XYZ file of C-alpha atoms in Angstrom:
711
model
C 24.162 -105.883 89.121
C 26.434 -108.363 90.881
C 23.520 -109.567 93.035
C 21.456 -110.527 89.985
C 24.479 -112.097 88.290
C 25.040 -114.311 91.333
C 21.323 -115.049 91.429
C 21.451 -116.202 87.805
C 24.500 -118.391 88.438
C 22.871 -120.014 91.474
C 19.597 -120.654 89.620
C 21.394 -122.025 86.582
C 23.550 -124.302 88.727
C 20.598 -125.565 90.735
C 18.634 -126.253 87.568
C 21.469 -128.300 86.101
C 21.789 -130.143 89.409
C 18.073 -130.957 89.360
C 18.253 -132.443 85.874
C 21.395 -134.582 86.135
C 22.736 -136.951 88.746
C 25.376 -135.230 90.818
C 28.310 -136.903 92.620
C 26.361 -136.398 95.833
C 23.366 -138.246 94.346
C 25.595 -141.163 93.438
C 27.129 -141.235 96.908
C 23.766 -141.101 98.658
C 22.294 -143.816 96.445
C 25.265 -146.050 97.250
C 24.857 -145.341 100.972
C 21.162 -146.213 100.873
C 21.961 -149.468 99.079
C 24.873 -150.296 101.383
C 27.152 -150.697 98.359
C 30.670 -150.147 99.689
C 32.344 -150.325 96.271
C 29.949 -147.729 94.862
C 30.571 -145.495 97.893
C 34.309 -145.625 97.340
C 33.851 -145.009 93.626
C 31.636 -141.959 94.213
C 34.125 -140.499 96.681
C 37.018 -141.189 94.315
C 35.142 -139.305 91.598
C 34.921 -136.194 93.734
C 31.812 -136.561 95.865
C 32.100 -134.559 99.080
C 31.649 -137.016 101.950
C 30.081 -134.210 104.044
C 27.922 -132.709 101.294
C 24.551 -131.677 102.767
C 21.239 -130.906 101.140
C 19.093 -127.864 101.872
C 17.958 -129.317 105.226
C 21.359 -130.502 106.410
C 21.132 -134.205 105.555
C 24.471 -135.899 104.858
C 25.586 -139.366 103.760
C 26.546 -140.176 107.366
C 23.077 -139.123 108.574
C 21.465 -141.468 106.035
C 23.792 -144.347 106.912
C 22.962 -144.048 110.618
C 19.247 -144.146 109.841
C 19.764 -147.273 107.747
C 21.803 -148.911 110.509
C 24.699 -149.810 108.214
C 27.780 -150.187 110.429
C 30.184 -151.049 107.600
C 29.000 -148.021 105.637
C 29.615 -145.748 108.613
C 33.110 -147.185 109.052
C 33.857 -146.464 105.394
C 32.533 -142.895 105.572
C 34.430 -142.144 108.773
C 37.680 -143.328 107.178
C 37.020 -140.852 104.346
C 36.533 -137.927 106.734
C 32.787 -137.902 107.419
C 31.580 -135.670 110.253
C 30.069 -137.909 112.970
C 28.188 -134.945 114.483
C 26.394 -133.538 111.422
C 22.918 -132.378 112.498
C 19.967 -131.832 110.183
C 17.939 -128.614 110.243
C 14.465 -130.080 110.697
C 14.515 -132.969 113.153
C 17.896 -131.910 114.623
C 19.088 -135.507 114.604
C 22.731 -136.535 114.433
C 24.117 -139.956 113.495
C 24.687 -140.616 117.213
C 21.182 -139.589 118.327
C 19.719 -141.754 115.557
C 21.866 -144.741 116.504
C 21.225 -144.354 120.240
C 17.484 -143.983 119.741
C 17.449 -147.180 117.692
C 19.476 -149.137 120.225
C 22.462 -149.733 117.929
C 25.185 -150.365 120.527
C 28.127 -151.043 118.192
C 27.302 -148.042 116.054
C 27.155 -145.808 119.123
C 30.588 -147.037 120.212
C 32.015 -146.367 116.751
C 30.575 -142.850 116.528
C 31.685 -141.816 120.014
C 35.225 -143.069 119.348
C 35.184 -141.073 116.099
C 34.451 -137.890 118.059
C 30.653 -137.508 118.023
C 30.085 -134.545 120.320
C 26.449 -135.029 121.374
C 27.010 -138.012 123.658
C 25.615 -136.153 126.693
C 22.246 -135.671 124.971
C 22.363 -139.324 123.919
C 22.986 -140.338 127.537
C 19.984 -138.366 128.779
C 17.813 -139.854 126.066
C 18.907 -143.394 126.909
C 18.314 -142.768 130.615
C 14.828 -141.473 129.922
C 14.041 -144.571 127.866
C 15.439 -146.823 130.585
C 17.935 -148.415 128.191
C 20.429 -150.063 130.542
C 22.890 -151.271 127.885
C 22.862 -147.948 126.039
C 23.499 -146.007 129.241
C 26.337 -148.405 130.099
C 27.829 -148.121 126.583
C 27.866 -144.309 126.597
C 29.314 -144.091 130.099
C 32.074 -146.586 129.250
C 32.912 -145.180 125.800
C 32.563 -141.406 126.050
C 34.389 -138.815 128.108
C 32.923 -138.290 131.591
C 29.684 -136.279 131.308
C 29.240 -133.063 133.238
C 27.755 -133.234 136.730
C 24.674 -131.395 135.492
C 24.079 -133.967 132.744
C 24.585 -136.855 135.164
C 22.132 -135.378 137.653
C 19.610 -134.605 134.916
C 19.983 -138.154 133.555
C 19.245 -139.598 136.993
C 16.164 -137.423 137.231
C 14.740 -138.476 133.833
C 15.507 -142.108 134.729
C 13.248 -142.009 137.789
C 10.732 -144.281 136.046
C 13.453 -146.571 134.713
C 14.781 -149.714 136.322
C 16.805 -149.624 139.529
C 19.786 -150.920 137.519
C 19.803 -147.828 135.292
C 19.617 -145.499 138.286
C 22.350 -147.399 140.130
C 24.614 -147.255 137.073
C 24.204 -143.470 136.904
C 24.865 -143.089 140.614
C 28.109 -145.092 140.285
C 29.130 -142.629 137.570
C 28.612 -139.781 140.039
C 24.980 -138.764 139.539
C 23.257 -137.262 142.580
C 19.643 -136.519 143.366
C 18.527 -132.985 142.589
C 17.942 -130.748 145.582
C 14.395 -129.739 146.432
C 13.179 -126.389 145.187
C 12.365 -123.732 147.744
C 8.773 -123.170 148.781
C 9.107 -119.612 147.492
C 10.046 -120.827 144.010
C 7.275 -123.435 144.008
C 4.718 -120.757 144.827
C 6.136 -118.497 142.115
C 5.928 -121.258 139.492
C 2.468 -122.542 140.463
C 0.626 -120.288 137.912
C 2.646 -121.981 135.143
C 1.159 -125.422 135.845
C -1.037 -126.754 133.053
C -1.426 -128.816 129.914
C -0.563 -126.983 126.716
C -1.020 -127.993 123.097
C 0.570 -126.791 119.874
C -0.985 -126.326 116.428
C -0.223 -129.897 115.416
C -1.699 -131.532 118.498
C 1.565 -131.988 120.411
C 1.193 -131.686 124.174
C 3.398 -130.122 126.843
C 2.507 -130.855 130.468
C 3.988 -128.524 133.086
C 3.941 -129.298 136.798
C 5.731 -128.366 140.020
C 7.324 -131.218 141.967
C 9.952 -131.598 144.648
C 12.974 -130.696 142.450
C 11.172 -127.759 140.848
C 9.364 -126.959 137.602
C 8.905 -130.024 135.389
C 7.902 -130.182 131.703
C 6.916 -133.371 129.929
C 6.531 -133.642 126.165
C 4.412 -135.942 124.027
C 7.104 -138.630 123.977
C 6.833 -138.909 127.750
C 10.328 -137.655 128.644
C 10.547 -135.238 131.573
C 12.676 -132.120 131.794
C 13.621 -130.308 134.963
C 13.597 -126.584 134.181
C 15.940 -124.022 135.647
C 15.170 -120.302 135.352
C 17.328 -118.175 133.065
C 15.124 -115.073 133.149
C 11.630 -113.905 134.113
C 9.345 -116.814 133.101
C 12.112 -118.196 130.843
C 13.643 -121.597 131.547
C 16.225 -124.010 130.189
C 16.051 -127.782 130.654
C 18.794 -129.078 132.913
C 21.538 -130.606 130.797
C 20.485 -128.905 127.558
C 21.730 -125.637 126.120
C 19.864 -125.998 122.823
C 16.357 -125.703 124.281
C 14.456 -122.948 126.067
C 10.879 -122.623 127.295
C 9.280 -119.190 127.775
C 5.886 -118.560 129.378
C 3.899 -115.550 128.201
C 1.226 -114.203 130.515
C -1.881 -112.133 130.002
C -3.801 -110.811 132.986
C -1.665 -113.001 135.217
C -2.481 -116.241 133.385
C -0.323 -118.120 130.894
C -1.508 -117.273 127.391
C 1.255 -118.999 125.424
C 4.305 -121.181 125.942
C 7.128 -120.835 123.405
C 9.471 -123.806 123.115
C 12.667 -123.183 121.145
C 15.031 -125.971 120.132
C 17.990 -125.026 117.991
C 16.344 -122.888 115.264
C 12.841 -124.358 115.642
C 10.110 -122.619 117.565
C 6.745 -124.032 118.648
C 3.895 -122.219 120.348
C 1.745 -124.068 122.871
C -1.620 -122.870 124.137
C -3.792 -123.904 127.057
C -5.435 -127.245 126.251
C -8.953 -128.032 127.407
C -10.242 -131.592 127.568
C -13.820 -130.328 127.258
C -15.283 -129.187 123.914
C -13.968 -125.700 123.392
C -17.156 -124.467 121.757
C -20.740 -125.651 121.768
C -22.532 -125.409 118.410
C -24.855 -122.400 118.367
C -27.304 -123.765 115.798
C -28.639 -122.582 112.456
C -28.760 -118.783 112.113
C -32.030 -117.245 110.966
C -30.633 -115.946 107.708
C -29.577 -119.474 106.674
C -33.135 -120.768 106.270
C -35.099 -120.296 103.068
C -34.166 -118.056 100.175
C -33.528 -118.883 96.548
C -30.263 -120.285 95.286
C -28.416 -118.170 92.775
C -27.666 -119.642 89.362
C -25.846 -122.965 89.941
C -22.138 -122.343 90.328
C -19.591 -124.258 88.287
C -16.770 -125.740 90.348
C -14.214 -126.563 87.629
C -11.098 -127.702 89.553
C -9.621 -128.095 93.021
C -11.439 -125.682 95.359
C -13.467 -124.219 92.494
C -12.547 -121.301 90.266
C -8.890 -120.337 90.834
C -8.885 -122.443 94.046
C -10.820 -119.710 95.883
C -13.138 -122.150 97.687
C -15.915 -119.507 97.805
C -19.476 -120.135 96.618
C -21.702 -117.274 97.785
C -25.336 -117.509 96.755
C -25.313 -121.324 96.608
C -26.822 -121.741 100.094
C -25.466 -125.125 101.233
C -26.990 -126.430 104.475
C -25.656 -125.638 107.922
C -26.848 -128.942 109.389
C -27.600 -132.426 108.091
C -28.235 -135.871 109.556
C -27.078 -138.816 107.452
C -28.831 -141.387 109.652
C -32.205 -139.672 109.415
C -31.654 -138.505 105.850
C -32.181 -134.860 106.769
C -30.641 -132.515 104.207
C -29.157 -135.486 102.361
C -30.114 -135.344 98.691
C -28.204 -138.473 97.728
C -25.155 -140.584 98.427
C -23.557 -142.713 95.737
C -21.088 -145.516 96.509
C -17.736 -144.982 94.784
C -15.543 -148.105 94.638
C -11.817 -148.117 95.287
C -9.770 -145.513 97.068
C -9.271 -141.913 96.052
C -8.712 -138.517 97.634
C -9.488 -136.494 94.503
C -12.190 -133.890 95.013
C -15.429 -133.633 93.030
C -15.646 -131.007 90.272
C -18.922 -129.714 88.858
C -20.119 -128.190 85.606
C -23.828 -127.487 85.325
C -25.565 -130.861 85.799
C -22.398 -133.021 85.772
C -20.137 -134.081 88.625
C -16.747 -135.661 87.880
C -14.594 -137.770 90.180
C -11.744 -140.285 89.957
C -10.813 -143.436 91.863
C -8.257 -146.236 91.833
C -9.697 -149.693 92.404
C -7.341 -152.309 93.796
C -7.826 -156.063 93.821
C -7.364 -155.703 97.562
C -11.015 -155.700 98.721
C -10.273 -153.418 101.677
C -7.430 -150.980 100.938
C -6.386 -149.243 104.135
C -5.414 -145.652 104.849
C -3.795 -144.519 108.068
C -5.460 -141.396 109.412
C -4.426 -139.124 112.261
C -1.400 -137.003 113.158
C 1.766 -139.073 113.002
C 5.310 -138.939 111.698
C 5.477 -142.308 109.946
C 7.169 -141.894 106.557
C 6.188 -145.372 105.386
C 4.454 -146.184 102.125
C 1.980 -148.806 100.923
C 3.228 -151.161 98.249
C 0.015 -152.682 96.896
C 1.220 -154.780 93.950
C -2.230 -156.071 93.038
C -3.783 -155.062 89.749
C -5.454 -151.633 89.866
C -8.032 -149.953 87.688
C -7.822 -146.131 87.424
C -11.278 -144.755 86.612
C -13.066 -141.515 85.845
C -16.718 -141.130 86.873
C -19.410 -138.783 85.626
C -22.505 -138.420 87.829
C -25.787 -136.581 87.493
C -25.640 -133.616 89.867
C -29.352 -133.796 90.700
C -29.807 -137.538 91.259
C -26.295 -138.864 91.950
C -26.722 -141.493 89.237
C -23.480 -142.593 87.565
C -23.903 -141.563 83.918
C -20.650 -143.126 82.739
C -17.364 -144.478 83.991
C -14.218 -145.172 82.011
C -11.045 -147.016 82.857
C -7.990 -144.944 81.998
C -5.389 -147.555 82.865
C -5.119 -151.047 84.322
C -2.089 -152.707 85.870
C 0.169 -152.787 88.905
C 0.901 -149.255 90.234
C 4.156 -147.791 89.000
C 4.796 -146.218 92.402
C 3.812 -146.800 95.999
C 1.481 -144.510 97.907
C 1.729 -142.778 101.267
C 0.099 -144.474 104.252
C -2.487 -141.676 104.173
C -2.611 -141.386 100.403
C -4.314 -143.068 97.467
C -3.495 -143.852 93.845
C -6.076 -141.240 92.774
C -5.115 -138.034 94.588
C -5.370 -135.516 91.742
C -8.630 -133.583 91.360
C -9.967 -133.397 87.763
C -10.388 -130.131 85.856
C -13.052 -129.166 83.330
C -13.826 -126.288 80.961
C -17.476 -127.249 80.376
C -16.753 -129.338 77.306
C -13.908 -131.583 78.385
C -12.703 -133.087 81.621
C -9.014 -133.777 82.298
C -7.887 -136.341 84.857
C -4.362 -137.008 86.079
C -3.142 -140.268 87.575
C 0.542 -139.329 87.907
C 2.790 -142.054 86.472
C -0.296 -143.720 84.971
C -0.829 -140.713 82.714
C -2.942 -137.669 81.836
C -6.342 -138.220 80.163
C -8.938 -136.003 78.506
C -12.621 -136.974 77.902
C -15.564 -135.151 76.428
C -18.796 -134.882 78.424
C -20.174 -137.999 76.746
C -17.245 -140.007 78.087
C -15.290 -140.313 74.843
C -11.516 -140.398 75.322
C -10.121 -137.487 73.299
C -6.439 -137.928 74.112
C -4.010 -139.288 76.670
C -0.436 -138.433 77.518
C 2.306 -140.446 79.182
C 3.997 -138.298 81.827
C 6.922 -140.666 82.278
C 8.398 -141.557 85.633
C 6.507 -139.369 88.076
C 8.353 -140.194 91.282
C 7.342 -138.199 94.363
C 9.303 -139.820 97.163
C 10.563 -138.834 100.581
C 13.394 -136.412 99.845
C 15.869 -138.161 102.087
C 15.094 -141.745 101.129
C 13.406 -142.561 97.838
C 12.499 -145.987 99.155
C 9.499 -144.242 100.703
C 7.301 -143.351 97.739
C 4.366 -141.111 98.593
C 2.507 -140.799 95.302
C 1.661 -137.889 93.015
C -0.968 -135.373 94.139
C -0.777 -132.127 92.126
C -4.071 -131.409 90.367
C -4.240 -130.020 86.816
C -5.828 -126.668 86.047
C -7.206 -125.368 82.753
C -6.412 -121.898 81.444
C -6.685 -120.320 78.007
C -6.981 -123.617 76.139
C -4.150 -125.257 78.089
C -3.842 -127.911 80.774
C -1.241 -126.785 83.295
C 0.442 -129.369 85.520
C 3.055 -128.850 88.237
C 5.357 -131.844 88.682
C 7.755 -131.519 91.621
C 9.576 -134.827 91.701
C 12.524 -136.688 93.141
C 14.366 -135.830 89.933
C 13.753 -133.629 86.871
C 10.942 -131.471 88.316
C 9.025 -129.288 85.869
C 5.864 -127.325 85.197
C 4.239 -127.790 81.796
C 1.325 -126.685 79.645
C -0.435 -129.061 77.236
C -2.961 -128.260 74.548
C -6.491 -128.944 75.793
C -7.391 -129.754 72.200
C -5.004 -132.643 71.584
C -2.602 -132.976 74.558
C 0.423 -131.742 72.626
C 3.134 -129.891 74.519
C 2.841 -126.097 74.545
C 5.775 -125.417 76.869
C 7.732 -127.057 79.680
C 9.902 -125.283 82.254
C 12.390 -127.102 84.538
C 12.035 -126.501 88.278
C 14.858 -126.903 90.786
C 12.509 -128.466 93.338
C 12.271 -131.524 95.551
C 8.928 -133.369 95.720
C 5.946 -131.290 96.784
C 2.229 -131.994 96.634
C 0.854 -128.566 95.815
C -1.279 -127.597 92.825
C -0.747 -124.389 90.847
C -3.280 -121.589 90.739
C -4.173 -118.819 88.294
C -3.792 -115.303 89.702
C -5.727 -112.654 87.788
C -4.818 -109.007 88.413
C -5.363 -105.772 86.521
C -1.827 -105.842 85.123
C -1.434 -109.473 84.113
C -2.380 -113.086 84.656
C 0.119 -115.408 86.381
C 0.507 -119.030 87.294
C 1.568 -119.135 90.937
C 3.166 -122.241 92.406
C 4.199 -123.399 95.837
C 7.397 -125.380 96.421
C 9.830 -126.442 99.098
C 12.615 -124.271 97.704
C 10.698 -121.374 96.194
C 7.279 -119.951 95.567
C 7.193 -118.791 91.948
C 5.185 -116.851 89.407
C 5.106 -117.842 85.715
C 3.866 -116.339 82.472
C 1.016 -118.661 81.368
C 1.700 -118.064 77.673
C 5.372 -119.059 77.680
C 6.165 -120.711 81.013
C 8.824 -118.077 81.681
C 9.561 -117.598 85.368
C 8.608 -114.088 86.492
C 9.649 -114.146 90.150
C 10.672 -116.457 92.953
C 10.651 -116.286 96.731
C 12.796 -118.523 98.935
C 10.858 -120.586 101.474
C 12.870 -123.623 102.657
C 9.948 -125.591 104.056
C 10.737 -129.283 103.678
C 7.370 -130.313 102.192
C 4.877 -127.941 100.588
C 1.246 -128.950 100.094
C -1.161 -125.943 100.243
C -2.158 -124.301 96.961
C -1.498 -120.533 96.608
C -4.662 -118.416 96.888
C -5.593 -114.924 95.756
C -6.446 -112.305 98.367
C -7.252 -108.590 98.255
C -4.500 -107.218 95.999
C -2.127 -110.085 96.867
C -1.513 -113.774 96.332
C -0.885 -115.715 99.550
C 1.535 -118.652 99.672
C 1.880 -120.855 102.751
C 3.724 -123.943 103.993
C 3.489 -125.731 107.305
C 6.431 -128.084 107.595
C 9.702 -127.350 109.364
C 12.077 -125.591 109.638
C 9.694 -122.658 109.040
C 5.954 -122.394 108.480
C 5.813 -119.268 106.327
C 2.925 -117.114 105.136
C 3.775 -114.663 102.341
C 1.409 -112.088 100.844
C 2.837 -111.022 97.481
C 1.737 -107.967 95.505
C 1.212 -108.050 91.721
C 3.884 -107.145 89.193
C 6.815 -108.807 90.925
C 10.015 -109.684 89.059
C 13.256 -111.408 90.045
C 14.168 -112.736 93.475
C 11.863 -111.448 96.224
C 13.752 -113.197 99.025
C 15.709 -110.023 99.744
C 12.445 -108.168 100.387
C 11.466 -110.714 103.044
C 14.848 -110.414 104.752
C 14.327 -106.651 104.820
C 10.895 -107.151 106.446
C 9.034 -105.793 103.474
C 9.672 -104.365 100.060
C 7.883 -103.362 96.928
C 6.234 -106.736 96.393
C 5.877 -108.254 99.870
C 2.716 -106.851 101.438
C 3.221 -108.807 104.668
C 4.775 -112.033 105.846
C 5.009 -114.390 108.818
C 7.604 -117.080 109.455
C 5.201 -119.099 111.644
C 1.596 -120.144 111.280
C 1.452 -121.656 107.795
C -0.725 -124.814 107.586
C 0.815 -128.148 106.647
C -1.947 -130.055 104.828
C -4.861 -127.699 104.218
C -5.070 -124.863 101.705
C -6.118 -121.644 103.514
C -9.060 -119.523 102.430
C -9.657 -115.795 101.976
C -13.271 -114.846 102.654
C -14.406 -111.248 102.953
C -11.846 -109.216 104.854
C -10.267 -112.217 106.516
C -7.772 -114.962 105.807
C -8.240 -118.308 107.577
C -5.803 -121.171 108.168
C -6.485 -124.577 109.689
C -3.788 -126.808 111.180
C -3.681 -130.603 111.115
C -4.987 -130.544 114.684
C -7.970 -128.349 113.809
C -6.792 -124.994 115.149
C -8.281 -122.181 113.072
C -6.480 -118.857 112.936
C -8.179 -115.791 111.490
C -6.055 -112.928 110.153
C -6.843 -109.610 108.549
C -6.205 -110.323 104.886
C -4.972 -106.786 104.243
C -2.059 -106.791 106.707
C -1.749 -110.244 108.313
C -2.741 -109.118 111.813
C -4.037 -112.042 113.873
C -7.718 -111.701 114.830
C -8.314 -114.957 116.692
C -7.017 -118.487 117.157
C -9.558 -121.151 118.178
C -9.861 -124.917 118.318
C -12.464 -126.596 116.112
C -12.497 -129.976 117.829
C -11.899 -133.264 116.070
C -8.561 -134.978 115.672
C -7.006 -134.369 112.248
C -7.775 -132.116 109.276
C -6.552 -132.812 105.751
C -9.447 -131.494 103.629
C -9.267 -127.771 102.833
C -12.043 -125.431 104.007
C -14.648 -123.884 101.716
C -17.037 -120.971 102.276
C -20.507 -119.808 101.268
C -23.059 -117.266 102.446
C -21.181 -116.106 105.523
C -20.092 -119.544 106.681
C -16.934 -121.666 106.603
C -16.992 -125.469 106.265
C -14.219 -127.581 107.821
C -14.155 -131.392 107.467
C -12.021 -133.587 109.732
C -10.563 -136.928 108.707
C -13.176 -138.608 110.925
C -15.850 -137.188 108.622
C -17.105 -134.476 110.980
C -18.273 -131.352 109.146
C -17.987 -128.264 111.329
C -19.600 -125.012 110.222
C -18.164 -121.720 111.509
C -19.575 -118.247 111.089
C -17.261 -116.052 109.025
C -15.992 -112.828 110.541
C -13.791 -111.481 113.325
C -15.454 -113.546 116.065
C -15.281 -117.343 116.217
C -18.757 -118.893 116.349
C -19.220 -122.637 115.824
C -22.677 -123.052 114.289
C -22.908 -126.814 113.799
C -21.110 -130.150 113.887
C -22.371 -132.817 111.490
C -21.096 -136.382 111.200
C -20.781 -138.291 107.918
C -19.750 -141.495 109.675
C -17.040 -142.129 107.080
C -13.377 -141.125 106.695
C -12.862 -137.976 104.637
C -9.615 -136.478 103.329
C -10.926 -134.774 100.169
C -11.955 -131.109 100.014
C -15.656 -130.501 99.296
C -17.349 -128.649 96.440
C -20.401 -126.355 96.583
C -23.107 -125.800 93.968
C -26.864 -125.241 93.751
C -27.743 -125.617 97.418
C -25.509 -128.627 98.041
C -22.247 -129.423 99.733
C -20.635 -132.215 97.704
C -18.360 -134.339 99.888
C -16.225 -137.272 98.830
C -15.672 -139.660 101.742
C -13.822 -142.970 101.664
C -16.805 -144.945 100.373
C -19.317 -142.413 98.995
C -19.920 -139.195 97.145
C -22.526 -137.156 99.029
C -24.835 -134.345 97.973
C -25.858 -132.589 101.184
C -28.669 -130.095 100.771
C -32.393 -129.547 101.107
C -34.398 -132.037 99.080
């Protein structure tokens, strides 16, 4: 009883915190703005100078990132911890300041007692930063001999001045490894790559086993166990090599609480397309399938009987029914009902709005202050002709967008009579099939910004769904998050439930089981189930993944929820009928309502897919992992090829379709063995997930909507 009482108190407190500005919010806002008077006022009113959020960010951490020396001085005088480390990037104020070359800030933090100066010294040596190396050596306590020697080693590509400075401080060259050790470590040599495309190069040189990460810094590894190593000068990192049949099958890099798996990288194409299977040619298409919202009915992504093509050639026009230019920029996906296709776009006065594709960590946003036009399009499914288009809103965007995003991210939803489109802060709109506006609703300030710094606005992306005469919309925001249901008839509010969530970009899904129907949502703090009729929360499951994007999907007797950002990348398979807090079941490695779970392997951008007996995930870097849907056992892990994947996979007639950001459509045979059947090239950027109906794959690229199928 006490456990559930505490659970209620925590939930109630968090909900209040999400709906009202806390002293910590006021302090952080003042720190971001560099307002010393406001900082003092917030602290005087009771703000904890060392208050941290769920990922360990503090006011001092933010101030260091902003480079505000006077703010740091003020916080230190009020007792701020100069060594506070976050739980995702594992940065401290000192590591942030040293990496940015802020000499005076580094001096101030070291004098205040920052305890990670040895790591900062090694980082500065590796970057060849003479002044930073000099500053740390002159300001901090003498580093250990191991750290000095390791710093000299990583500075081998730096200037002679940096190396000489380290030698004067006592650094000595590392001794050569024995020939016996070199021979023992030779099988570990190779280039390894993780699920997100990060590389780890391992080699044997004169001092011993060397590892080099994507940033270019080298680590000299010392053995701490059989095939387990620790970088010289670092106690927070370990590298373990796993072997199979004498060869390295996986490298596990652990840093603090984070863990990354690296696999053998191959510069050659991993798989050669096998071609069109015999059973893919000919045959009648089943009755045209409606595709009413993101990833079709209940986000399943499955369209058996629709027989989309395995191959196409856009230059020759083979298996291309039509392509229709769509102006503006949008990542919303096409939805289909009988002979109608619906799509949205945001048209800027900028004639060439840019998006930044690829795998990168830039948190920046695009502030296009030109006049925009937010539009809904209705096209003929057979011909691609635009039947009507309507402008929902015109004006300057009320929020910025992510470098990879657009102002039209949300996929429409339709019930066969009406189509609902969402443009975030520009509102929610409902049209009939003739294009008549039936109603619109102002959603207020829909601010989905970077959790740590709201200056970086990333745009709204949750797509609406329609269920039982209601439009359901999940709004996880920088403040006042909620999930709500609106009447499909007139847009009036049916219910609204507060959510103690930070911004996420996931859409809800409907989960239909024998016992009940639920709305299932993803979130950074919790996955949740709701009663569709009332909005009452049924269950929650703690996740703690800093940004959640994939939509929950139904599997065999379970609903599967995933996230792919740090500090964990969880996969949870939840049984029907759950109530209360399921987090305890996960900690106990099971329970009445957790069928199976994994703390690693969840995708970051793409929504997974359950097809037949298997569950498939796809990472940003195009690594597909196949699991048994019933128990989560891994079946295979293979590389698709291509650079970056944002669009979610779909499936039909024994095949899976994966589309990379470069516009390459790869077709994989479904089942326990990976077989790449085809690679097709659209020749245009693509971040939107495709739809399938009546023999066609409908793909929205940056400039066109395509219908790919036999003519």
